[in-house]
Coordinates of C-alpha atoms and ligand atoms in Angstrom, one line a residue:
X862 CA -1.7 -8.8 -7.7
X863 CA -2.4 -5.4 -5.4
X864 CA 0.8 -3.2 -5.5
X865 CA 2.6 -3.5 -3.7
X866 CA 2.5 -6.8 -3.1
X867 CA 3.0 -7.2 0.0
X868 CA -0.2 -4.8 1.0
X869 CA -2.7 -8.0 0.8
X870 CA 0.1 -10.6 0.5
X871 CA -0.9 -14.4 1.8
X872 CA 2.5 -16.0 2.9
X873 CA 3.2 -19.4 4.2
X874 CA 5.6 -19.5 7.0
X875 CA 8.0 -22.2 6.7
X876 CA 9.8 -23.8 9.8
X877 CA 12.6 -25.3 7.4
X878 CA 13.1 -28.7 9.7
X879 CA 10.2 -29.5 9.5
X880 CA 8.8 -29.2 5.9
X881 CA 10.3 -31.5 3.8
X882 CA 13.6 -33.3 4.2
X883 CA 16.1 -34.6 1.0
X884 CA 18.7 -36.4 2.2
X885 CA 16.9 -38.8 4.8
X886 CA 18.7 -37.1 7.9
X887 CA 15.0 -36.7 9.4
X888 CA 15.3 -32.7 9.1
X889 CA 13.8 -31.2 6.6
X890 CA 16.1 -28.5 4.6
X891 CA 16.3 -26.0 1.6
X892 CA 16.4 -29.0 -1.4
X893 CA 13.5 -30.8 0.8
X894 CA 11.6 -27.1 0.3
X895 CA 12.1 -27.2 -3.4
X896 CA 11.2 -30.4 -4.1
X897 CA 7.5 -29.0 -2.5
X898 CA 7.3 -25.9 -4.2
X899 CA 4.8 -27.1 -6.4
X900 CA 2.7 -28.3 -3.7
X901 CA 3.2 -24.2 -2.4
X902 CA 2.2 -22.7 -5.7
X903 CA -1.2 -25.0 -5.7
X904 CA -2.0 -24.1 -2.5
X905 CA -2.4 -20.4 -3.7
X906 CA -0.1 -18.3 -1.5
X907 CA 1.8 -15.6 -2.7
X908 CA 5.1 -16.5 -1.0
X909 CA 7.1 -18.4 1.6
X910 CA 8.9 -17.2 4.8
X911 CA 11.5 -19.3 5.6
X912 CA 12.5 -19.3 9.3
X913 CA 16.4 -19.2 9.9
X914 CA 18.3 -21.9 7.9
X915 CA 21.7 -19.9 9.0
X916 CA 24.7 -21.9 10.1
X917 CA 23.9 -22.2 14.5
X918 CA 24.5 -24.6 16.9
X919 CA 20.6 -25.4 17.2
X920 CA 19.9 -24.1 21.2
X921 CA 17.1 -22.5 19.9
X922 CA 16.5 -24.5 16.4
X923 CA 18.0 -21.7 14.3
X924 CA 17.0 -18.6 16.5
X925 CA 20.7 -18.8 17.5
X926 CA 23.1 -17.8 14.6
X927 CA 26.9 -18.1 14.2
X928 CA 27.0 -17.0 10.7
X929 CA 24.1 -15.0 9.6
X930 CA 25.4 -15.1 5.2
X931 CA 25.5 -18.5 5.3
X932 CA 23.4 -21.7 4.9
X933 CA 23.8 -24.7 7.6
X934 CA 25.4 -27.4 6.1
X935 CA 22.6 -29.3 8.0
X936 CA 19.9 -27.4 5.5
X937 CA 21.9 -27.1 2.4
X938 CA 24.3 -24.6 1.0
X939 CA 24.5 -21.1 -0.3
X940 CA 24.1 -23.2 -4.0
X941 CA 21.1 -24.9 -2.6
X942 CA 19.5 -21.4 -1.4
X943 CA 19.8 -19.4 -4.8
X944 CA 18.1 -22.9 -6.8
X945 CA 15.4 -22.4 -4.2
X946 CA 15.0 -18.5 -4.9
X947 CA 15.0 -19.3 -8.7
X948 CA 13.2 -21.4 -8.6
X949 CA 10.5 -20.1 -6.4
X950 CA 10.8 -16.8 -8.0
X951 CA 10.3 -18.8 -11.4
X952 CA 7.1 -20.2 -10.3
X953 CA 5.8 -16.2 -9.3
X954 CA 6.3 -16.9 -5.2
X955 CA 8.1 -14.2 -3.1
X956 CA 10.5 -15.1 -0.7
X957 CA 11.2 -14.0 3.0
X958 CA 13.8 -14.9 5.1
X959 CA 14.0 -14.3 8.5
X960 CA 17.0 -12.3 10.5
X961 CA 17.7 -12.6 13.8
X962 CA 19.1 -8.8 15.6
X963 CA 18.3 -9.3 18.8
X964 CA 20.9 -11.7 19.8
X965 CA 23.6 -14.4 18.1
X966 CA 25.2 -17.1 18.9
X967 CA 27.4 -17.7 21.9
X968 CA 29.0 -19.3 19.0
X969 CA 29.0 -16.2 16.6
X970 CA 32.5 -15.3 16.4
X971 CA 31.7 -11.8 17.9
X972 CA 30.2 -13.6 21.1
X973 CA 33.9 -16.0 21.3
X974 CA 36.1 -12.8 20.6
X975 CA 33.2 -10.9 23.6
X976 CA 34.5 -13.5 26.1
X977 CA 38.3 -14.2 25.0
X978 CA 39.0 -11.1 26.9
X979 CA 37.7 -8.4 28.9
X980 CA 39.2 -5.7 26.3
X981 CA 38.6 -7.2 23.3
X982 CA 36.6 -4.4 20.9
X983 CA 33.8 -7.4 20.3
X984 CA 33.1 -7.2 24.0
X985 CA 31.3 -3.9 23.5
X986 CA 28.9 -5.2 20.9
X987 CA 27.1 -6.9 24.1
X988 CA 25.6 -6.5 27.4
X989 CA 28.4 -7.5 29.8
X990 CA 28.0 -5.6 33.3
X991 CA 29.2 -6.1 36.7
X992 CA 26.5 -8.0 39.0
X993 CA 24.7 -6.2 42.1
X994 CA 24.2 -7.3 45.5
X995 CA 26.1 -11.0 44.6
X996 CA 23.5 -11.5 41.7
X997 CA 22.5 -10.5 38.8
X998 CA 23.1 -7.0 37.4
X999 CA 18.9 -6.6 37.5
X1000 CA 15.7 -8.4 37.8
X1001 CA 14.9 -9.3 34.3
X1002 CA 14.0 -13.1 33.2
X1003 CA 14.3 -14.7 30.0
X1004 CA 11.3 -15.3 28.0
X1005 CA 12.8 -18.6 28.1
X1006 CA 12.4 -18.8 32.0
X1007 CA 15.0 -18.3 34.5
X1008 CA 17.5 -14.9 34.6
X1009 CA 18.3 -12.8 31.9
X1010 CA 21.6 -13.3 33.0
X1011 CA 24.4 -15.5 33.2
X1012 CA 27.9 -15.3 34.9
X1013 CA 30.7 -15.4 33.0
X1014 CA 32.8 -16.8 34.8
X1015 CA 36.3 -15.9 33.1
X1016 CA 35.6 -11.8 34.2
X1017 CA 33.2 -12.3 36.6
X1018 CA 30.8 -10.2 34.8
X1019 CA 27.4 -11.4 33.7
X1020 CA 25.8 -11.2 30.5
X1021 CA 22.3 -10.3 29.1
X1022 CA 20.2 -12.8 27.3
X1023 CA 16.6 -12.1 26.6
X1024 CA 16.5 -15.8 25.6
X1025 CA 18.5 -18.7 26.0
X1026 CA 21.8 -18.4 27.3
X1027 CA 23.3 -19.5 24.0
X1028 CA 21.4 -16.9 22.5
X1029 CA 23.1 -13.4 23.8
X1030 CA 21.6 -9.9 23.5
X1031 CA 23.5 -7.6 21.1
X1032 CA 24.2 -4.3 22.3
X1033 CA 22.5 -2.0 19.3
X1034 CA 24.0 0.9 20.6
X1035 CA 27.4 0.4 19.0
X1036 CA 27.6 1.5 15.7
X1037 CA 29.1 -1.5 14.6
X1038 CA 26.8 -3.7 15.2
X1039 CA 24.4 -1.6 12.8
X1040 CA 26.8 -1.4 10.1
X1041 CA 27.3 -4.8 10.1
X1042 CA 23.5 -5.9 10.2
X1043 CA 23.1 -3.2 7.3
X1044 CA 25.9 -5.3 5.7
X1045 CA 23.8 -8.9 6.3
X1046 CA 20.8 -7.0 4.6
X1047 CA 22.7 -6.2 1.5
X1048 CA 23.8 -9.8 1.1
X1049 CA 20.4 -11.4 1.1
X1050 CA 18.8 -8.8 -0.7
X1051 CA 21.7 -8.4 -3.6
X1052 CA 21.0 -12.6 -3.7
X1053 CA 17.2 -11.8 -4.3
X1054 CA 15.3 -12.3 -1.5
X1055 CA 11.8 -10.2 -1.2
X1056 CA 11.9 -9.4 2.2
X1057 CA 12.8 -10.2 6.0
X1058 CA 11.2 -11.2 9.0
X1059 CA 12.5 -9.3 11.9
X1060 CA 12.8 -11.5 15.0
X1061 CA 11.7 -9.6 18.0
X1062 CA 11.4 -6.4 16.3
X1063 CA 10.8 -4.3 19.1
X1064 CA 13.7 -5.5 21.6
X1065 CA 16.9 -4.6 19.6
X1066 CA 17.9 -1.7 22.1
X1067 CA 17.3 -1.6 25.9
X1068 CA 17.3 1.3 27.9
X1069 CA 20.5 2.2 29.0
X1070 CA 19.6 2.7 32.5
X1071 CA 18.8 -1.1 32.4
X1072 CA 16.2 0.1 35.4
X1073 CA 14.2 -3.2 37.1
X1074 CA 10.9 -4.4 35.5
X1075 CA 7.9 -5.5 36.9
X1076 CA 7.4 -8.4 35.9
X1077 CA 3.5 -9.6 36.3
X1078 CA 2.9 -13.0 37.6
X1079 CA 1.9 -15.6 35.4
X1080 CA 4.2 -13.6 33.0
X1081 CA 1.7 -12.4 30.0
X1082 CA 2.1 -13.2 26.7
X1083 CA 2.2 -10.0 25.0
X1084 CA 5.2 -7.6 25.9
X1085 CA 4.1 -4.5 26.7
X1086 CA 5.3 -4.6 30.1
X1087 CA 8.9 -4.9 29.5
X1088 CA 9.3 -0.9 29.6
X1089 CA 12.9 -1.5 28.8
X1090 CA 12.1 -2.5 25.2
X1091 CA 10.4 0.0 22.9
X1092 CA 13.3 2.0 22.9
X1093 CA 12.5 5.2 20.7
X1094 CA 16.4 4.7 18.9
X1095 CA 14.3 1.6 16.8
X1096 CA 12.3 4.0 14.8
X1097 CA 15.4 5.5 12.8
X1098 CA 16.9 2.8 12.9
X1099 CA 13.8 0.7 10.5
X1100 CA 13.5 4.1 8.8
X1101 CA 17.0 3.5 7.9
X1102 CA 16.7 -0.1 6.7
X1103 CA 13.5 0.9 4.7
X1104 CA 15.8 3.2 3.1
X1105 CA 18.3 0.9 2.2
X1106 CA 15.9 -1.8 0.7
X1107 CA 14.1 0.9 -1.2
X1108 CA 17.8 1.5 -3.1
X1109 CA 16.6 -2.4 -4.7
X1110 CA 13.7 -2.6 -7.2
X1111 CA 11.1 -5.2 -6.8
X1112 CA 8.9 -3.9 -3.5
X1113 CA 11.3 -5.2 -1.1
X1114 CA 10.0 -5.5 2.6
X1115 CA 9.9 -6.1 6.5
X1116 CA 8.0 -7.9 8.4
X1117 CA 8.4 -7.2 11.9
X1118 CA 7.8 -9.3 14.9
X1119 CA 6.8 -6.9 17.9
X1120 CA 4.8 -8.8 20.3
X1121 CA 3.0 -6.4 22.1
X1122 CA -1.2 -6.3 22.3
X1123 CA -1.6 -2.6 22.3
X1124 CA -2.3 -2.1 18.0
X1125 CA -1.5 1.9 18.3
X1126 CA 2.0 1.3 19.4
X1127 CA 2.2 -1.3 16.9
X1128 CA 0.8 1.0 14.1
X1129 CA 4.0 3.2 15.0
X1130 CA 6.3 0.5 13.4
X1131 CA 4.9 0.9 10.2
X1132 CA 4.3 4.1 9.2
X1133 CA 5.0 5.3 6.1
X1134 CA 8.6 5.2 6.0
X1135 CA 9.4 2.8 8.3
X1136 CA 8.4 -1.4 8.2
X1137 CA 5.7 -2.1 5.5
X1138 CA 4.2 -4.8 8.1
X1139 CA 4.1 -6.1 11.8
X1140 CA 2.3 -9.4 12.7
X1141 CA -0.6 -8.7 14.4
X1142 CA -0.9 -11.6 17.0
X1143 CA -4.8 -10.6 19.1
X1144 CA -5.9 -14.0 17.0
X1145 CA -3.0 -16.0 18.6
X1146 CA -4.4 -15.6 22.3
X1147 CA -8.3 -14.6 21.6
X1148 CA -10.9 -16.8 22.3
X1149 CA -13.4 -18.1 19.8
X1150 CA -15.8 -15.2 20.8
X1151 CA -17.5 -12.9 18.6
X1152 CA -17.2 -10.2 20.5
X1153 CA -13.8 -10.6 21.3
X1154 CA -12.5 -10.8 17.8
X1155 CA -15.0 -8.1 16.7
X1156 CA -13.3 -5.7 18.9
X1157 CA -9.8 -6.9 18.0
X1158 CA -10.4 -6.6 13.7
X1159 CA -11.6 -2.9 15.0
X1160 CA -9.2 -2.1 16.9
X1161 CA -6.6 -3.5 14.7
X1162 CA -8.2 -1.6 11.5
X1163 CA -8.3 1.6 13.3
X1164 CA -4.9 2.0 14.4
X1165 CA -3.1 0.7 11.1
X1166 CA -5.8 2.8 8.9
X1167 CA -4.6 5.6 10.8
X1168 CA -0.6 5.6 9.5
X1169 CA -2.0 4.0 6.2
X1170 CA -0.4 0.8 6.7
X1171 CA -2.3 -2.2 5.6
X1172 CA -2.9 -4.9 8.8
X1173 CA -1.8 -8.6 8.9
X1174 CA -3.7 -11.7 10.4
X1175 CA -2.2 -14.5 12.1
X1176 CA -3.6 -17.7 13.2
X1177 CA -0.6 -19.6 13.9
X1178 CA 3.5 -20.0 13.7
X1179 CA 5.9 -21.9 15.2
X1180 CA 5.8 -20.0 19.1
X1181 CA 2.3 -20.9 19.6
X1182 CA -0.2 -23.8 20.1
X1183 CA -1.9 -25.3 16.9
X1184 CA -5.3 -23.7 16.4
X1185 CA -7.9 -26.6 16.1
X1186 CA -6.3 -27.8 19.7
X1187 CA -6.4 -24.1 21.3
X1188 CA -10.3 -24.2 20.3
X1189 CA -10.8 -27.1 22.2
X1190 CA -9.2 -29.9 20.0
X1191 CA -11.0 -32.7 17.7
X1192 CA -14.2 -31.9 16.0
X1193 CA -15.4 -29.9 18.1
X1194 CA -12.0 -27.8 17.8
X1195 CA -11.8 -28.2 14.1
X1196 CA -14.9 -26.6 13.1
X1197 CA -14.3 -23.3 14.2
X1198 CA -10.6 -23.6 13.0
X1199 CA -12.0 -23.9 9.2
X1200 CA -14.4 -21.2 9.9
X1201 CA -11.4 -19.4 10.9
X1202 CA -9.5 -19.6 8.1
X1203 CA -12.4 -18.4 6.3
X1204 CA -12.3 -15.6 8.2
X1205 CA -8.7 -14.8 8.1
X1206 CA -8.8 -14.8 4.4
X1207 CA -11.1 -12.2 3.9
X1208 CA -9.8 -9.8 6.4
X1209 CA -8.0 -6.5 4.7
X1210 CA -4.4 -6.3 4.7
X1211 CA -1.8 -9.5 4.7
X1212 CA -2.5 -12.8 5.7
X1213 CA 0.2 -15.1 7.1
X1214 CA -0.2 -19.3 7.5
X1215 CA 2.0 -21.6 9.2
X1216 CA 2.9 -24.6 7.3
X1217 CA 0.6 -27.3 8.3
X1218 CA -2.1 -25.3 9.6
X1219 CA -4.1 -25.4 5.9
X1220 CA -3.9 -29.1 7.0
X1221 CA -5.6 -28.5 10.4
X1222 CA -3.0 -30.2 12.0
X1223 CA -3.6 -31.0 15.4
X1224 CA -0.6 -29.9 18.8
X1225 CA 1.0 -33.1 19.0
X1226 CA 1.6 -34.6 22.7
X1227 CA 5.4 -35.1 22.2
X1228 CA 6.9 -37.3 25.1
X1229 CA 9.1 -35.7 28.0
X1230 CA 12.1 -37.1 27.0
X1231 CA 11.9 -36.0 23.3
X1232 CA 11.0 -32.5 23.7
X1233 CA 14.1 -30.4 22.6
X1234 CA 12.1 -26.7 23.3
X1235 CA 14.7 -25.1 25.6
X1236 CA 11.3 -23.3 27.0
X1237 CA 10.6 -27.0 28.6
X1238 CA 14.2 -27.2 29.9
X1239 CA 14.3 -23.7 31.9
X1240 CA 11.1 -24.4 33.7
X1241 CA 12.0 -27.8 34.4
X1242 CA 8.7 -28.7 32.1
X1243 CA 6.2 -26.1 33.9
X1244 CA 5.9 -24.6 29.9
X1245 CA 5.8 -27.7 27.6
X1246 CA 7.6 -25.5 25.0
X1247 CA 6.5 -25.2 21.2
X1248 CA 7.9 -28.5 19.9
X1249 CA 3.9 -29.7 19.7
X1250 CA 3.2 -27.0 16.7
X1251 CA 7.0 -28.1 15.0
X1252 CA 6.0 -31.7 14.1
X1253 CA 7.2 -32.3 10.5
X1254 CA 4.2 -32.1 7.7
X1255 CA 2.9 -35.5 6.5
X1256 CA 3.3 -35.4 3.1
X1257 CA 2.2 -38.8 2.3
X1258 CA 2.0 -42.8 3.1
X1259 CA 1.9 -43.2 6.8
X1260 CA 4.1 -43.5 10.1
X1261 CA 6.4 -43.0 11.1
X1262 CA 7.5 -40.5 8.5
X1263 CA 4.8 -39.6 6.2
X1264 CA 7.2 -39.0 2.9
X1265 CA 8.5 -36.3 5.4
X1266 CA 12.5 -37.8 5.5
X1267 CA 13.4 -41.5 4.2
X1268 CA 14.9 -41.1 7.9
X1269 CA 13.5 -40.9 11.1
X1270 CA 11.8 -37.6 11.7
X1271 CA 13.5 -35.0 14.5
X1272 CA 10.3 -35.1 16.3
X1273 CA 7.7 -38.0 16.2
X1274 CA 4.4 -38.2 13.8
X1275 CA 1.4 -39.3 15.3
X1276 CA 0.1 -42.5 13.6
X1277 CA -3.3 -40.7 13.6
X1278 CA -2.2 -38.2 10.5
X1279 CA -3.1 -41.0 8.1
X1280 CA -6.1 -38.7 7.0
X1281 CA -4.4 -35.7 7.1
X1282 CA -1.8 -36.4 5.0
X1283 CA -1.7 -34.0 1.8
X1284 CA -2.2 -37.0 -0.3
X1285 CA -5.2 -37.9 2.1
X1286 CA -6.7 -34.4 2.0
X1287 CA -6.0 -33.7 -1.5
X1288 CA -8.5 -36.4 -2.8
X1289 CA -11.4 -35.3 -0.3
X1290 CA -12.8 -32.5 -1.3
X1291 CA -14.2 -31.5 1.9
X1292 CA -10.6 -31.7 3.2
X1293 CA -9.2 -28.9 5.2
X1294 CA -6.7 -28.2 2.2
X1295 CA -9.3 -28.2 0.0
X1296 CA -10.8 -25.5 2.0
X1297 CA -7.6 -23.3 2.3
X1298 CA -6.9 -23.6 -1.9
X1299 CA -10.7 -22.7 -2.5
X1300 CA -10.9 -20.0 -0.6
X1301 CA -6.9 -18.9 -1.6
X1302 CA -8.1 -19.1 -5.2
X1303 CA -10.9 -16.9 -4.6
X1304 CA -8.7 -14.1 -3.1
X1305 CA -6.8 -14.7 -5.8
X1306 CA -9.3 -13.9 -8.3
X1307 CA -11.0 -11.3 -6.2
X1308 CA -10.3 -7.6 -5.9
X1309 CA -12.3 -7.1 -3.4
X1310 CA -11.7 -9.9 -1.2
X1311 CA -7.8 -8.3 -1.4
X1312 CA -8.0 -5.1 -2.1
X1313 CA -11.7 -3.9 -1.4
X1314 CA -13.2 -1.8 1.3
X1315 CA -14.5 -3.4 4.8
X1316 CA -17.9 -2.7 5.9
X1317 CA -20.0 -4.9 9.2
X1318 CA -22.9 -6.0 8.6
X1319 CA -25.6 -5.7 10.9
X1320 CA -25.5 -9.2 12.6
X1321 CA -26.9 -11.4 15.3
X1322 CA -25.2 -11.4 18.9
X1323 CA -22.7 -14.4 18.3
X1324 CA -22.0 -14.0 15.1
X1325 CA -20.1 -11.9 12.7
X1326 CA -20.9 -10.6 9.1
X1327 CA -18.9 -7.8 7.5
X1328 CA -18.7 -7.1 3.2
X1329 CA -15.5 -6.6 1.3
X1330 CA -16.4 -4.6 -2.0
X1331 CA -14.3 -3.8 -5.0
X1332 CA -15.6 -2.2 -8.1
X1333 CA -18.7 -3.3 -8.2
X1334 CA -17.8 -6.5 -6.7
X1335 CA -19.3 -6.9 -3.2
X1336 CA -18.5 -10.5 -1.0
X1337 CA -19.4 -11.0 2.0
X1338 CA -18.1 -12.6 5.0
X1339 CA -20.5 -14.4 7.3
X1340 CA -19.3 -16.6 10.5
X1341 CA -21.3 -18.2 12.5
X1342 CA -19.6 -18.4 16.4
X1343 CA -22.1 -19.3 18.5
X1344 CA -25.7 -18.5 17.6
X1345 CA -28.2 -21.3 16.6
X1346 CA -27.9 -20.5 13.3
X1347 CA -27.4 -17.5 11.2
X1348 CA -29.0 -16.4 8.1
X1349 CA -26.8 -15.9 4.8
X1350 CA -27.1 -13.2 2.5
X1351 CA -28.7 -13.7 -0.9
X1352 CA -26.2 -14.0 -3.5
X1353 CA -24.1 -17.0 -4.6
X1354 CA -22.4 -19.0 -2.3
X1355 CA -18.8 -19.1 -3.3
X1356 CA -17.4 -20.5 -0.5
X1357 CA -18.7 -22.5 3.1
X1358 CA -16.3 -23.9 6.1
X1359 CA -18.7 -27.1 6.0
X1360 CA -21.7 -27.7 3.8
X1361 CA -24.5 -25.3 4.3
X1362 CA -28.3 -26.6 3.7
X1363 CA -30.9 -24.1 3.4
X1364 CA -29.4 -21.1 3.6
X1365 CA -28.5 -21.4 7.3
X1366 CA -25.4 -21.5 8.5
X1367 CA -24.9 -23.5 11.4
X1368 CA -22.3 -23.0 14.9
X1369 CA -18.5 -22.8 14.6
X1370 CA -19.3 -22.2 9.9
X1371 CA -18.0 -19.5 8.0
X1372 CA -18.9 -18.5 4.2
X1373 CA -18.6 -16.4 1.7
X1374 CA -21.5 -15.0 -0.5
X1375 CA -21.0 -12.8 -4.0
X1376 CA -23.9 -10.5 -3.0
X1377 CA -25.5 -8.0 -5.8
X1378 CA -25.7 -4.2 -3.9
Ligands
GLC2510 C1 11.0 -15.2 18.3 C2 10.9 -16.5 17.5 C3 11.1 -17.6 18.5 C4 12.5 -17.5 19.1 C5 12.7 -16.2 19.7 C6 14.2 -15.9 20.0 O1 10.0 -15.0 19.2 O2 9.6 -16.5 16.9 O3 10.9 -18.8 17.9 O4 12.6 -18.5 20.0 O5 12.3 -15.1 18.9 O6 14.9 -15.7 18.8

């Protein structure tokens, strides 16, 4: 493996209640995850990032956390998470777990203590302010839809949630809430974990003037326009958690989530002494364009080459529509999701893949009146919410459960995964998990698909070619978009996203080629 690790890392995101489920309560938790571990190590990733498992009242599935050293009884115990790490550790995966600053809990004891009384010393570790004009104390909205405020009625002051109201902003200001986080760090990383996943990285402090935003209308899906995030305090601050998580051996890390499009204020994040990596999300919202993407890998390489950080890739998690159905769904949406992958695998830097998407998994059309996304319930279902990309993973059989939960699953299975199922796709070769252990083995094996340089390739309007090379060890990357077809290189074809005849590779195909230079 590259050193550190996490420079060309391939991680599968894990969105625990959905993965595999052990005691037949239809959501999947920690045991569930162990029981699969296998299933992880075959599949060829380096580790696992498990989203929050953390004792919460569920508002937000997780992203809402009353107790953030603890397990929810609902996903296991504190026992059940060390037997995981153990166990995956045992097997050679890293894991991530993810940690939630931004906001708790209205349940978090802090939040209770916040609104018991208006001098209690909690209070101050949030946003409580007077409101203005009869409303709110400013204009913001929640990404959830609706204010960024709600009354509370017992003082008459509001408080500021950038997300549900269940789900209020801490106040990173106060020095308390830093020593405690630094605190919550210790605890997971003394238990062994790898790393965390910083949830909304970039919003922990607001600026203190609070000023108005201008909010553009439909509100876009990057936020670079919320000018009251960004603060300049987060930069010591992840310089200071780097710090601490250097004091542990073993390469621990951050990833942080900062959704914002513009790569050179990404690239500040992780300079040298601050994170080691922040999801780069341009794939998430660009089109199936060669162009586009061109511009975006450039872009992306330029800024994080420039602070020497290595760049991440991400096709999907659990915030966004499933990939196969944002190209367009079906076949015809499927094909250029394989390519895709092959793509995403040979890019430099780290490589992150949501559970299910190495099975091509489809958005599921999940009925009104079983959608639990609170994004569906603030807009009065103008945003359908994200419960389409959370349907549990069919491991095997059929509906309704797929070997998911002896129960009945949180959110429905469509009966049409009978083919998709792992067992399904692990006996076809030209399955879509075929596909994604092929190529993973590959990386595996190659230095230069994870480690070498990147070089385009002159290439036809449409489609893309670039070569990854490595001590004497040259592959390259050729996907076809949209051209009629698109000639391969000589060499030998490790490696297609559909079979290729004749040396052409045909619309919507990716491959890979060992070329001699
Ligand atoms: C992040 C998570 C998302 C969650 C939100 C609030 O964006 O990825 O799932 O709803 O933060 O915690």
């Amino acid at each position: 493996m590259t050193s550190p690790w996490w420079r060309s890392a391939v991680i599968l995101q894990i969105y625990v209640r959905s993965f595999a489920d052990s005691d037949g309560d239809g959501l999947g938790d920690l045991s569930g995850i162990r029981s699969r571990l296998p299933y992880v190590k075959e599949l060829g990733v380096d580790g696992i990032w498990l989203t929050p498992f953390y004792p919460s009242p569920g508002a937000d599935h997780g992203y809402d956390v009353s107790d953030y050293v603890d397990v929810d009884p609902q996903f296991g115990t504190l026992d059940d998470f060390d037997a995981l790490l153990a166990e995956a550790h045992g097997l050679g995966l890293r894991v991530i777990v993810d940690i939630v600053p931004n906001h708790t809990s209205s349940e978090h004891r802090w939040f209770r203590n916040a609104r018991s009384r208006a001098d209690h010393p909690d209070r101050a570790r949030y946003a409580f302010r007077p409101g203005r004009d009869g409303g709110p104390p400013n204009n913001w909205t929640s990404a959830f839809g609706g204010s960024a405020w709600t009354l509370d009625e017992e003082s008459g002051e509001y408080y500021l949630h950038f997300f549900a109201p269940e789900q209020p902003d801490l106040d990173w200001h106060h020095p308390d809430v830093r020593a405690d986080f630094e605190d919550i760090l210790r605890f997971w990383l003394d238990r062994g974990v790898d790393g965390f996943r910083i949830d909304v990285a970039h919003a922990l402090f607001k600026a203190r003037d609070l000023h108005d935003m201008h909010e553009p209308d439909p509100r876009p899906l990057f936020g670079d326009w919320l000018t009251a995030l960004q603060q300049p305090e987060l930069h010591p601050l992840y310089r200071s958690w780097r710090k601490l998580a250097d004091e542990y051996d073993g390469e621990r890390m951050f990833v942080g989530e900062i959704v914002i499009a513009d790569q050179v204020e990404l690239s500040r994040y992780v300079r040298p002494d601050e994170l080691q990596l922040a999801f780069n999300f341009t794939f998430l919202h660009e089109r199936w364009d060669a162009e586009a993407l061109r511009i975006t890998i450039d872009r992306t390489r330029d800024a994080f080459d420039a602070v020497g950080a290595s760049a991440s890739w991400v096709l999907e998690n659990h915030d966004v529509t499933r990939l196969p159905t944002r190209y367009g769904g079906g076949v015809g949406g499927r094909r250029p999701a394989r390519a895709a992958a092959l793509l995403l695998l040979a890019l430099p830097g780290a490589a992150f893949v949501y559970a299910g998407q190495e099975l091509g998994l489809e958005e599921v059309e999940i009925p009104a009146d079983l959608r639990q996304d609170p994004i569906f319930f603030r807009t009065n279902g103008e945003r359908a919410g994200r419960d389409g990309c959370r349907v549990p993973i069919p491991w095997s059989d059929g509906p309704p459960a797929f070997g998911f939960t002896t129960g009945e699953p949180w959110l429905p299975m469509p009966g049409s995964w009978v083919d998709q199922s792992v067992t399904a796709q692990q006996s076809n070769p030209a399955s879509s998990l075929a596909l994604y252990r092929a190529a993973l083995a590959l990386r595996h094996g190659s230095a230069a698909l994870r480690a070498g340089s990147f070089t385009w390739r002159e290439s036809p309007p449409g489609t893309l070619v670039f070569e990854r090379t490595s001590a004497g060890e040259t592959i390259v990357c050729a996907v076809n978009l949209e051209a009629e077809h698109l000639e391969l290189p000589e060499g030998e074809l490790l490696l297609a996203s559909e079979s290729v005849t004749g040396n052409r590779l045909r619309q919507a195909n990716a491959a890979w080629t060992r070329v001699v230079v």
